[in-house]
Coordinates of C-alpha atoms and ligand atoms in Angstrom, one line a residue:
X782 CA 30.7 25.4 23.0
X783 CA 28.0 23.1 22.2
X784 CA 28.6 19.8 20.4
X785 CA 27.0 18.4 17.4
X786 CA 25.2 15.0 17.3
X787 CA 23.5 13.4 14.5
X788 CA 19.7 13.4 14.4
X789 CA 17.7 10.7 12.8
X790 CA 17.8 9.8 9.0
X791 CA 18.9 7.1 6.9
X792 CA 22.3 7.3 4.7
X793 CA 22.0 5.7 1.4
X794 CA 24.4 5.8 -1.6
X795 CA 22.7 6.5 -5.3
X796 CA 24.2 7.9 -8.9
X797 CA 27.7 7.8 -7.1
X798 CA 26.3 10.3 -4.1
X799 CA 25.3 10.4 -0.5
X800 CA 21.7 10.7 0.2
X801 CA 20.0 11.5 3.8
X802 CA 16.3 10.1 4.5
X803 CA 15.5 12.4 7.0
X804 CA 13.1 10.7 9.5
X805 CA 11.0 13.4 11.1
X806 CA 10.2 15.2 7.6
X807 CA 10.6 12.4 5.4
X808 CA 12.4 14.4 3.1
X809 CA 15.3 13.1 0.8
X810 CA 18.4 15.2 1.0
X811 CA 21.2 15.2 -1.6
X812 CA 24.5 15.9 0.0
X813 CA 27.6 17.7 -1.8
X814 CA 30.7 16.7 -0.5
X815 CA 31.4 19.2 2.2
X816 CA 27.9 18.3 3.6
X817 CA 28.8 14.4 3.3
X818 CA 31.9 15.2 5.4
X819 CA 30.5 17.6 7.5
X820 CA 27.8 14.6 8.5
X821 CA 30.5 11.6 8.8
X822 CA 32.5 14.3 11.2
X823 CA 29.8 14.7 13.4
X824 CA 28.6 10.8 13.4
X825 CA 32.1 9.6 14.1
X826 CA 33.3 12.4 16.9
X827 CA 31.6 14.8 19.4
X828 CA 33.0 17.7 17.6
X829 CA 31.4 21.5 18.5
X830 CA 31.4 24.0 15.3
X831 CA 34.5 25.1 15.7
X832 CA 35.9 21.6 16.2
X833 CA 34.3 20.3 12.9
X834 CA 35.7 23.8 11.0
X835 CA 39.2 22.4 12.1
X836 CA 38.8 18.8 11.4
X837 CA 38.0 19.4 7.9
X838 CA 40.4 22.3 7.6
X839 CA 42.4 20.3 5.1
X840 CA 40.1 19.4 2.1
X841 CA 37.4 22.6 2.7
X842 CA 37.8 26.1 3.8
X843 CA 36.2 27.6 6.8
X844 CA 33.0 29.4 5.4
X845 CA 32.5 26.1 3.2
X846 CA 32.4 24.2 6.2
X847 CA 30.2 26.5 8.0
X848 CA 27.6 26.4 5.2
X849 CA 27.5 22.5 5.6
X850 CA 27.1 23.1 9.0
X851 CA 24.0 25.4 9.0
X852 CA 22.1 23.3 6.1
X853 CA 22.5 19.9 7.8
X854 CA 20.9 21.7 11.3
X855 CA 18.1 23.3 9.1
X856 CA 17.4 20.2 7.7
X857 CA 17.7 18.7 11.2
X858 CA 20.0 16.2 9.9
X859 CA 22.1 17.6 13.1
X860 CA 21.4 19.1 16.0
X861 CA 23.3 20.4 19.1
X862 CA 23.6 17.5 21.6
X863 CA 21.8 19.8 24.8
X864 CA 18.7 20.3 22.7
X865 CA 16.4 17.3 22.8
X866 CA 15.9 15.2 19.6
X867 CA 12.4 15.1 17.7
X868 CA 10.0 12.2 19.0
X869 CA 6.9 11.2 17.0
X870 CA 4.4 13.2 18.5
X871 CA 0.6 12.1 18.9
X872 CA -1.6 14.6 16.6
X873 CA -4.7 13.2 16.2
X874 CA -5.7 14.0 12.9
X875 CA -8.8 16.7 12.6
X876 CA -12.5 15.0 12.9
X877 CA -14.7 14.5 11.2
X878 CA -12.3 13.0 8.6
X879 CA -13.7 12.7 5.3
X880 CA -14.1 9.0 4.0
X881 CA -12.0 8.9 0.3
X882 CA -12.6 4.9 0.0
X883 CA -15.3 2.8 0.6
X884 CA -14.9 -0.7 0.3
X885 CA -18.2 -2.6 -0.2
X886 CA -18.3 -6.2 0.5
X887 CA -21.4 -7.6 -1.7
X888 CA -20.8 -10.7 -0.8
X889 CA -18.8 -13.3 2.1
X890 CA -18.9 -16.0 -0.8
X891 CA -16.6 -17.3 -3.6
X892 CA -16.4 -19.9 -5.9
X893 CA -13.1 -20.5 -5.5
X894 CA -11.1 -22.2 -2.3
X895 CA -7.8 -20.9 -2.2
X896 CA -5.4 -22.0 0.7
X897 CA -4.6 -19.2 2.2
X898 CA -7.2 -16.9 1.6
X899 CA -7.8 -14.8 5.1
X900 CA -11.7 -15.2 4.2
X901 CA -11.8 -19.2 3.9
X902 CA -8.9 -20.5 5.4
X903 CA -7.6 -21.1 8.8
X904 CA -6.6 -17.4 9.3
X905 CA -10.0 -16.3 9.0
X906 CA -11.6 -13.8 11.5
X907 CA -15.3 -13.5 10.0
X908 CA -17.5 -16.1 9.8
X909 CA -18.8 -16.4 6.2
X910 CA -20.2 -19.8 6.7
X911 CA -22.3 -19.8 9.9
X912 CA -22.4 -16.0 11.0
X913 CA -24.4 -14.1 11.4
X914 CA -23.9 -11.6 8.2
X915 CA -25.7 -12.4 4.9
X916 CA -23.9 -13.7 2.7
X917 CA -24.7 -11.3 -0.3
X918 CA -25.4 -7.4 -0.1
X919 CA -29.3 -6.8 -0.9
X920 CA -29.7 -4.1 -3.2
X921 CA -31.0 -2.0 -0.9
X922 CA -27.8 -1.8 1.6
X923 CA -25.8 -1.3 -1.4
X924 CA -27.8 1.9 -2.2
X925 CA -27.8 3.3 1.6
X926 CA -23.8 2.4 1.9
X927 CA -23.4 4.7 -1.4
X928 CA -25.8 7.4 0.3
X929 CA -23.3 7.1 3.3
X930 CA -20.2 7.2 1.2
X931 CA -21.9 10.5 -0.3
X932 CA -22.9 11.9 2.9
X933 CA -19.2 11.2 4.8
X934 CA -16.9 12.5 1.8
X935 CA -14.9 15.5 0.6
X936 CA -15.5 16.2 -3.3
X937 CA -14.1 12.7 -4.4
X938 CA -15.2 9.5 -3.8
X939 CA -14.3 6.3 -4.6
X940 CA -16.4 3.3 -4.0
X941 CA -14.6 -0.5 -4.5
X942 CA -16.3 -4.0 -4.5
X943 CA -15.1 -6.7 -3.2
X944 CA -15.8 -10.3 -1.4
X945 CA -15.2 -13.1 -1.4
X946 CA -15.8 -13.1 -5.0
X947 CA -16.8 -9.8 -6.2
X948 CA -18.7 -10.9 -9.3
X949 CA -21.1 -13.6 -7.8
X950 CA -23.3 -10.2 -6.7
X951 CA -23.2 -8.3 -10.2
X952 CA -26.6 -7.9 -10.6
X953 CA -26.3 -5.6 -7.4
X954 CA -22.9 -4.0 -8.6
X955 CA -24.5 -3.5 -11.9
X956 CA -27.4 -1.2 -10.1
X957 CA -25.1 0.3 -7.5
X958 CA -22.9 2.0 -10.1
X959 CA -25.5 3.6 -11.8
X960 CA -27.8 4.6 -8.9
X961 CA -23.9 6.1 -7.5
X962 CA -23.7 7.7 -10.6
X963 CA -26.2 9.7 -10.9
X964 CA -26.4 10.6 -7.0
X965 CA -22.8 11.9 -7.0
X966 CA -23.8 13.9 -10.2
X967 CA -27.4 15.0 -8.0
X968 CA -25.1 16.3 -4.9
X969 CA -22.3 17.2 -6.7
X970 CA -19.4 15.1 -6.3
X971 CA -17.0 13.1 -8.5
X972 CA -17.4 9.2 -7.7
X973 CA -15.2 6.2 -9.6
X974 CA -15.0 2.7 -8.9
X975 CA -13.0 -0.2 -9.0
X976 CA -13.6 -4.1 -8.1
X977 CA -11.2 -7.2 -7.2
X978 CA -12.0 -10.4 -8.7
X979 CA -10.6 -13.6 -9.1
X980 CA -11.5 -13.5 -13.0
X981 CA -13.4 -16.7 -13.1
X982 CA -16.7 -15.1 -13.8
X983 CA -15.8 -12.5 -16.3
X984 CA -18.0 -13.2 -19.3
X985 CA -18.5 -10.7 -22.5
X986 CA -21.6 -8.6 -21.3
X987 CA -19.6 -7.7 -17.9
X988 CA -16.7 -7.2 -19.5
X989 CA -18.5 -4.8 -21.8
X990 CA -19.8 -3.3 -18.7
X991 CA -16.7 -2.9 -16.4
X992 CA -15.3 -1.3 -19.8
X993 CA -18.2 0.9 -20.5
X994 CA -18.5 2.2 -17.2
X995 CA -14.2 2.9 -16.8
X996 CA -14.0 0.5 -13.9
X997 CA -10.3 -0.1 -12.6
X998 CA -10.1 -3.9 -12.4
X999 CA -7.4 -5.9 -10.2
X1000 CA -7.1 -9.2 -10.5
X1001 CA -5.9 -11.5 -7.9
X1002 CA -3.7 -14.5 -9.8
X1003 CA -0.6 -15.5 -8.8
X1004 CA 1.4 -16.2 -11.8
X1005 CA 1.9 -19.1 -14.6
X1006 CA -0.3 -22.4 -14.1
X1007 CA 2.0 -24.0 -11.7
X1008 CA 1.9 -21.3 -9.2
X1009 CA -1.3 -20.2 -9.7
X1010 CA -3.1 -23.7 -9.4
X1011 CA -1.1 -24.5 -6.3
X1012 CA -3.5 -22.4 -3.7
X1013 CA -6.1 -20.6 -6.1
X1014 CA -8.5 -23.6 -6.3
X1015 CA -12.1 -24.5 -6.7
X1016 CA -13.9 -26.4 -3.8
X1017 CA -12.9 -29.9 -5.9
X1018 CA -9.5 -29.0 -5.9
X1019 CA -9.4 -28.1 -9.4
X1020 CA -7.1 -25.4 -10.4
X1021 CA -8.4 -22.0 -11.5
X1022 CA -5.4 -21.6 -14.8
X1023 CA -6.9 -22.7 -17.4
X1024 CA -10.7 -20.8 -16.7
X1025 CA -8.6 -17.2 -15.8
X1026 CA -6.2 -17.2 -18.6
X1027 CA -8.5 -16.6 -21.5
X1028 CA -11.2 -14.7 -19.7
X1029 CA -8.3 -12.4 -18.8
X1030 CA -6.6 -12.0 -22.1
X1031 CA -10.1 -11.0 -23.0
X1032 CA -10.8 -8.8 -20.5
X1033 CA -7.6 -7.2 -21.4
X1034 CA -8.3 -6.7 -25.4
X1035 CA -12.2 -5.2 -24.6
X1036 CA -11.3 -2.7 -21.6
X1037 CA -9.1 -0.3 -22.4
X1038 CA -10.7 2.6 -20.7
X1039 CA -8.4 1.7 -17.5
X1040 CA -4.9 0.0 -16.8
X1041 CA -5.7 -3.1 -15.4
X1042 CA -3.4 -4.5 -12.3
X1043 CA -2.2 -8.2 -11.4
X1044 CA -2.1 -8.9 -7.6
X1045 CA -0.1 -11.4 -6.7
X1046 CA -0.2 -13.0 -3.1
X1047 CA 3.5 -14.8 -2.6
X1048 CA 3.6 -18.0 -0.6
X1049 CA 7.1 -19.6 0.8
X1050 CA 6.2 -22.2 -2.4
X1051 CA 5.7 -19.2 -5.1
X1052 CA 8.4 -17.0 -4.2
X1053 CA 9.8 -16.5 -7.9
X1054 CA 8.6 -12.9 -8.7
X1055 CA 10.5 -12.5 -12.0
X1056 CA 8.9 -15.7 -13.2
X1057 CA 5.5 -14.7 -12.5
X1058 CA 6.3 -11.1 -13.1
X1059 CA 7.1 -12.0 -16.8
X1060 CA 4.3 -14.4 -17.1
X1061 CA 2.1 -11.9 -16.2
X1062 CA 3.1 -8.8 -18.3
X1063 CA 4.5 -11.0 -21.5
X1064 CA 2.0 -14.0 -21.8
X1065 CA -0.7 -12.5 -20.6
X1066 CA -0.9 -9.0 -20.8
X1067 CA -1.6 -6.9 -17.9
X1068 CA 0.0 -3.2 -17.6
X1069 CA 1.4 -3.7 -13.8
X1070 CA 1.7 -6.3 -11.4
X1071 CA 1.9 -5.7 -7.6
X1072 CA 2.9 -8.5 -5.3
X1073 CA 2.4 -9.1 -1.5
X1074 CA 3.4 -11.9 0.8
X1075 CA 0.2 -13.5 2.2
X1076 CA -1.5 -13.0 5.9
X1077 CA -0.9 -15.5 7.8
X1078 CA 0.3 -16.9 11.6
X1079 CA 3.6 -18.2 11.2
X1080 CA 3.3 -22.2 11.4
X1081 CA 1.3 -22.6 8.2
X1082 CA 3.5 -24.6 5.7
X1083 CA 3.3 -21.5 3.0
X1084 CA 4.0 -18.9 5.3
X1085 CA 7.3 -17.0 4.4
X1086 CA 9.4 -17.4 7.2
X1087 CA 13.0 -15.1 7.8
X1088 CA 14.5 -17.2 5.1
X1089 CA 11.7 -16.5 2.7
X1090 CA 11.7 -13.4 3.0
X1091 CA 15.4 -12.5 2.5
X1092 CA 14.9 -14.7 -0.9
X1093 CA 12.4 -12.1 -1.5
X1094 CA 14.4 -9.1 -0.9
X1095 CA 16.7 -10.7 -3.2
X1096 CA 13.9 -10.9 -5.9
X1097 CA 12.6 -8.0 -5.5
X1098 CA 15.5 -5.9 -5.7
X1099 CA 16.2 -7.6 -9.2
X1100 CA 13.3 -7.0 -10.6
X1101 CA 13.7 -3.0 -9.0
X1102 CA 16.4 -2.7 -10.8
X1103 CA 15.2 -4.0 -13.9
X1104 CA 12.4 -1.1 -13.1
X1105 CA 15.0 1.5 -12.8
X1106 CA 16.2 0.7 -16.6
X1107 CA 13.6 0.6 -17.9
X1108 CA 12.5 3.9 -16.5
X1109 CA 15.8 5.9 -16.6
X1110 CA 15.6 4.9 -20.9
X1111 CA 11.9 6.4 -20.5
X1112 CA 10.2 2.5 -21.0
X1113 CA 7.6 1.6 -18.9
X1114 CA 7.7 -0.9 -16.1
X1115 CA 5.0 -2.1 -14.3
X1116 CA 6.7 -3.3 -10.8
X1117 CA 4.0 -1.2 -8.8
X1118 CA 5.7 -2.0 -6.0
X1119 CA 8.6 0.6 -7.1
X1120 CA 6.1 2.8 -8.8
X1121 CA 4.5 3.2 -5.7
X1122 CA 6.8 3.8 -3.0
X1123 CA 8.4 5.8 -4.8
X1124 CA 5.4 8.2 -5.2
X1125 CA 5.2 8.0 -0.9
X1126 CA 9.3 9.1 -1.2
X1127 CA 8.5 11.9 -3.3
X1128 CA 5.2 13.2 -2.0
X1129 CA 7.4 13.2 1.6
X1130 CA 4.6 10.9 2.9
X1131 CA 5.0 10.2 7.0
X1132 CA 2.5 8.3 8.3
X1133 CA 0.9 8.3 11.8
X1134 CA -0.8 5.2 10.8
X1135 CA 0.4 2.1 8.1
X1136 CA -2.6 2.6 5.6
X1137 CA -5.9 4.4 5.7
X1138 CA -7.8 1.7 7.5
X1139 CA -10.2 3.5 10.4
X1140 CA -9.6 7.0 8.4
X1141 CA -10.2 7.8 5.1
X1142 CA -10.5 4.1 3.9
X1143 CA -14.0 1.9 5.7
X1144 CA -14.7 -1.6 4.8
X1145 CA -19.0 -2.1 4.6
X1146 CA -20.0 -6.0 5.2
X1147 CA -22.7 -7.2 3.4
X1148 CA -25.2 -6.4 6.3
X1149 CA -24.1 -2.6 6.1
X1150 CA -22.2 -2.9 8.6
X1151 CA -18.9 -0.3 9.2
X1152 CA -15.4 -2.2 9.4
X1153 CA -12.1 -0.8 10.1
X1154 CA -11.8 -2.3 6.1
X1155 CA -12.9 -4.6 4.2
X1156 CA -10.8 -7.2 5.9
X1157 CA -13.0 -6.7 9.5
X1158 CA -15.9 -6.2 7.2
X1159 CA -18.5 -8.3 9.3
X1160 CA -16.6 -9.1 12.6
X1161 CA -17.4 -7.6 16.1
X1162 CA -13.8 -6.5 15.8
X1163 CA -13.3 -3.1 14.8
X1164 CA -17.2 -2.0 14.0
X1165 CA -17.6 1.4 13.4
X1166 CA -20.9 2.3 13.2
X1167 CA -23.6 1.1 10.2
X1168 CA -24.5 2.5 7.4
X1169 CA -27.5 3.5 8.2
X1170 CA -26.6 5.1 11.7
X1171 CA -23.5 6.3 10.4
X1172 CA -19.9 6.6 11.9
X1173 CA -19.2 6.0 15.6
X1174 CA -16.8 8.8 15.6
X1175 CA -16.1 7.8 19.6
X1176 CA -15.2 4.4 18.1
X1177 CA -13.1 6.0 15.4
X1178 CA -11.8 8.6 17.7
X1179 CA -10.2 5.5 20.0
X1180 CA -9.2 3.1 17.7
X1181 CA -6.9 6.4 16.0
X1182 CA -5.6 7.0 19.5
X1183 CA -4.8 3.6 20.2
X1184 CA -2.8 2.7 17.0
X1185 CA -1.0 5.9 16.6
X1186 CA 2.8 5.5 15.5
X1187 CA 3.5 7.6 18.8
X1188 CA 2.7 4.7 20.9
X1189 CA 4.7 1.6 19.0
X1190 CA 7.4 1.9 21.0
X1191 CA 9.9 -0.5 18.4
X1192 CA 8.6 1.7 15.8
X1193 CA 9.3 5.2 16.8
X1194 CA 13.5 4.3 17.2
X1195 CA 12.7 3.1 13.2
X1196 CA 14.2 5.0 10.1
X1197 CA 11.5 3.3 8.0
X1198 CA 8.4 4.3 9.9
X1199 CA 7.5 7.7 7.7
X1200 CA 6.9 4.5 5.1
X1201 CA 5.7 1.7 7.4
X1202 CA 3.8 3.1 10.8
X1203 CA 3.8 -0.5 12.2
X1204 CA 2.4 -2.3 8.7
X1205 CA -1.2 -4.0 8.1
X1206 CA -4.0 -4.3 11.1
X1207 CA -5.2 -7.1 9.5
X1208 CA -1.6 -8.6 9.6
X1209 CA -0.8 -7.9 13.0
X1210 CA -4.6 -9.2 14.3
X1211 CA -3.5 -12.6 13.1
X1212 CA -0.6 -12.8 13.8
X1213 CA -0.4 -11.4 17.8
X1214 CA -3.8 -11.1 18.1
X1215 CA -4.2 -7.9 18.0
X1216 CA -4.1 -4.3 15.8
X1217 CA -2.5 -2.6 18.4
X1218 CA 0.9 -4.6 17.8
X1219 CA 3.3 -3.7 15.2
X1220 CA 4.4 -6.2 12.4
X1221 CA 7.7 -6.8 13.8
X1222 CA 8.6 -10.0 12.1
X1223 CA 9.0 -8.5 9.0
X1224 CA 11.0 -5.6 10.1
X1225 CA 14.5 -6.8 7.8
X1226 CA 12.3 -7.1 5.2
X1227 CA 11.0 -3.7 5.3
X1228 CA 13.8 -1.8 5.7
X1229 CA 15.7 -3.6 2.9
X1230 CA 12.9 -2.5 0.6
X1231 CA 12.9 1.0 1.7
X1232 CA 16.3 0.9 1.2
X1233 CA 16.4 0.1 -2.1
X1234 CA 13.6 2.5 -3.2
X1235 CA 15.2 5.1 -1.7
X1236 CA 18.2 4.4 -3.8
X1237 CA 16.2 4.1 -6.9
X1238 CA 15.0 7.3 -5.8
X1239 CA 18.2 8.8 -6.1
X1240 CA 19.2 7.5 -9.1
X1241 CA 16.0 8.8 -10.7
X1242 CA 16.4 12.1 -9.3
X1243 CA 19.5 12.1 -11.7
X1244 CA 18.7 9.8 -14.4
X1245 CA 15.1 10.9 -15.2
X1246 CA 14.2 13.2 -12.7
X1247 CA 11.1 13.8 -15.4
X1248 CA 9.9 10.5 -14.0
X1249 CA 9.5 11.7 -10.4
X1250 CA 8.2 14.9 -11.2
X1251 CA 5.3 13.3 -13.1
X1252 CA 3.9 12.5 -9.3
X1253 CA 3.3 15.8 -8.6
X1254 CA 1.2 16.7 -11.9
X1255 CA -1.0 13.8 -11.3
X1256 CA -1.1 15.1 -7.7
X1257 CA -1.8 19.0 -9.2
X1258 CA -4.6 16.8 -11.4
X1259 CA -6.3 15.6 -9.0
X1260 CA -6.5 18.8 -6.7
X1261 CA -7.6 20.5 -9.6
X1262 CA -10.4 17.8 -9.8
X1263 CA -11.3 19.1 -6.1
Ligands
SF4_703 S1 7.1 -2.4 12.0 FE1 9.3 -2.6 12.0 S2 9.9 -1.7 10.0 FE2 7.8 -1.0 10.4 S3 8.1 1.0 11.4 FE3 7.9 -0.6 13.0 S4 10.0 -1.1 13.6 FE4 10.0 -0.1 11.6
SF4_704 S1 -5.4 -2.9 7.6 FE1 -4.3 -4.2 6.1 S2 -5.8 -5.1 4.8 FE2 -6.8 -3.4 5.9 S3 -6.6 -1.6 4.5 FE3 -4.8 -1.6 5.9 S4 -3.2 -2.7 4.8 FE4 -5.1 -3.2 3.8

């Protein structure tokens, strides 16, 4: 007879149930009871079939116990212990892979100085200052990158400015969007666009514009005056508070065509996300707010070290399951954090690689050169061709089998890689030096986080299962858009 073992998934409790992440599909699996005993049988004994029939003779009868038994091995929850267990497996994805995102850098400049910006600060990888990159897109580079993103995508495309500080070029933004425009209308595609600024510059007439034109805007700002003038400062030092607020509170009351994002970049001396969460949504206005911790090697003074980052579990699971009230009594909540790993949970996303950097995502410098993303934009690490020559697909074709999740040894033993796949390039680049390596000092972090959206997830699928089902129309949308 042939014993069970246990495969690989993740048990979480949620709405008073067992739950199963299971790690190859990353599927989530409800389990009744019989299932839940069936599983804590096999996990706790070697126990054949037969063995785990008697063992639960007491509370379930044979044939119930059976059942369990067949839907946990189709599920691969279980498996016999002579048959190997899944590995990640390295499946190159099919080439040429159509480009969804371009991310066009139209300029290496900003006006403002913040601390810990990856661009300015000691963590940078590009010279902006003495390289040898321009240090604003001409017009014309802008116009060949959108005849590349044209030329490289499927029936969607989405092209994204961004710096340095996005709106020191708008007289070439301005002109890009409408030569993109009507190109994508000439060859038949869809095309939309989004920017990131730091707000400083937003005055009426581009506000009009960016409303006019449904562009999604993000704005990087990192919470009430205190927090926010503590790193996002001008080159005297001056904070940026008191220029943002208004311009975004207008910015806010003119373009309504688009819900427009907060994106808040956490220090270890701005860790308190319900603070800046409220300010953010209550004082001034904006629809969501999505927060990151910031990019950097370990022994700057703000990085968040182990400590910071359990304080920042702690946060954000407050403010999860303030989102998880608010959406169970059908409210909106605009912790995209949640809101968006929750969509990866319930799309059963499993990634080969941590984000689509190299694949469907390109960063363009302002010289027009190719980038891993708009990170690398304009560094001899990680170029992938020009726009004008196009796409070193032997380049591309290397860097994808390099970096697949089949290779990160820590990461394939990892219930949280389907969601993870190693984390940010960028990241890992400063950090160890290079992409190759996976993020490994924020494992804790990660997993708690999954965790908890995973339990959300369950209590959703119970609460307001209407929520979670509203991922796949937008998903049906959008294909029908293709
Ligand atoms: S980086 Fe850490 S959390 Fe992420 S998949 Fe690898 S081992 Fe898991
Ligand atoms: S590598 Fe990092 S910065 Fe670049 S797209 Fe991926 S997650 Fe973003």
């Amino acid at each position: 007879m042939m014993a069970l073992a246990r495969r690989e998934f993740h048990l979480f409790q949620a709405a008073g149930k067992d739950f199963l992440y299971l790690v190859p599909s990353a599927a989530v699996f409800a389990l009744d009871a019989p299932t839940s005993a069936v599983l804590r049988a096999v996990s706790e004994s070697t126990l054949s079939d037969e063995g785990v029939v008697g063992a639960l003779a007491g509370p379930f009868d044979a044939p119930t116990v059976r059942a369990a038994i067949a839907e946990l091995l189709e599920v691969r929850a279980i498996g016999y212990e002579q048959q190997p267990a899944e590995q990640p497996v390295r499946v190159l994805p099919m080439m040429p892979f159509p480009l969804t995102t371009m991310v066009l850098n139209v300029t290496n400049q900003c006006n403002l100085a913040c601390t810990y910006c990856y661009e300015y600060g000691e963590d940078k990888i590009v010279d902006t200052e003495n390289g040898k990159q321009s240090k604003f897109m001409a017009e014309s580079t802008a116009l060949e990158s959108v005849e590349f993103l044209l030329r490289e995508s499927g029936r969607v495309a989405h092209l994204t400015f961004f710096g340095g500080e996005t709106l020191l070029n708008f007289p070439v933004l301005k002109s890009t969007i409408a030569y993109a425009r009507r190109r994508a209308a000439e060859v038949g595609k869809e095309i939309d666009f989004s920017l990131t600024t730091n707000a400083t510059l937003l005055k009426p007439e581009i506000i009009e514009f960016l409303a006019e034109n449904r562009v999604g805007v993000t704005i990087s700002i990192d919470g009430p005056r205190e927090m926010q003038d503590k790193f996002r400062v001008f080159h005297n030092g001056a904070g940026s508070y008191d220029v943002v607020a208004p311009k975004i509170k207008e910015l806010l009351r003119v373009h309504r065509s688009r819900p427009i994002g907060a994106r808040v970049t956490l220090t270890s001396d701005t860790l308190d996300i319900t603070k800046i969460y409220r300010h953010l949504t209550e004082e001034i206005g904006f629809w969501e707010v999505g927060f990151a911790p910031v990019t950097t090697s370990p022994n700057q003074q703000y990085a968040i070290g182990e400590r910071g980052f359990d304080r920042m579990l702690g946060q954000f699971r407050a403010l999860a399951s303030e989102f998880l009230e608010h959406v169970s009594a059908n409210k909106h909540h605009g912790f995209s954090n949640v809101k968006d790993t929750l969509e990866e949970v319930h799309k059963g996303v499993s990634k080969a690689y941590p984000c689509g950097a190299g694949l469907g995502l390109l960063g363009v410098s302002t010289d027009g050169d190719v980038a891993l993303c708009h990170r690398f934009a304009g560094s001899d690490a990680h170029k992938f061709g020009t726009v004008r020559d196009g796409i070193d697909r032997d380049v591309q074709t290397a860097f994808l089998q390099q970096h697949h999740i089949a290779d990160k040894t820590d990461c394939s033993k990892c219930w949280a890689r389907p969601l993870c796949s190693g984390g940010c390039y960028h990241e890992a680049h400063v950090r160890y030096g290079t992409t190759r390596r996976p993020n490994l000092h924020y494992c804790e972090w990660i997993r708690g986080w999954t965790d908890t959206c995973l339990q959300i997830y369950g209590e959703l699928s119970e609460r307001n299962p209407d929520f979670l089902a509203r991922f796949d129309r937008e998903e049906a949308k959008a294909e029908t858009a293709l």
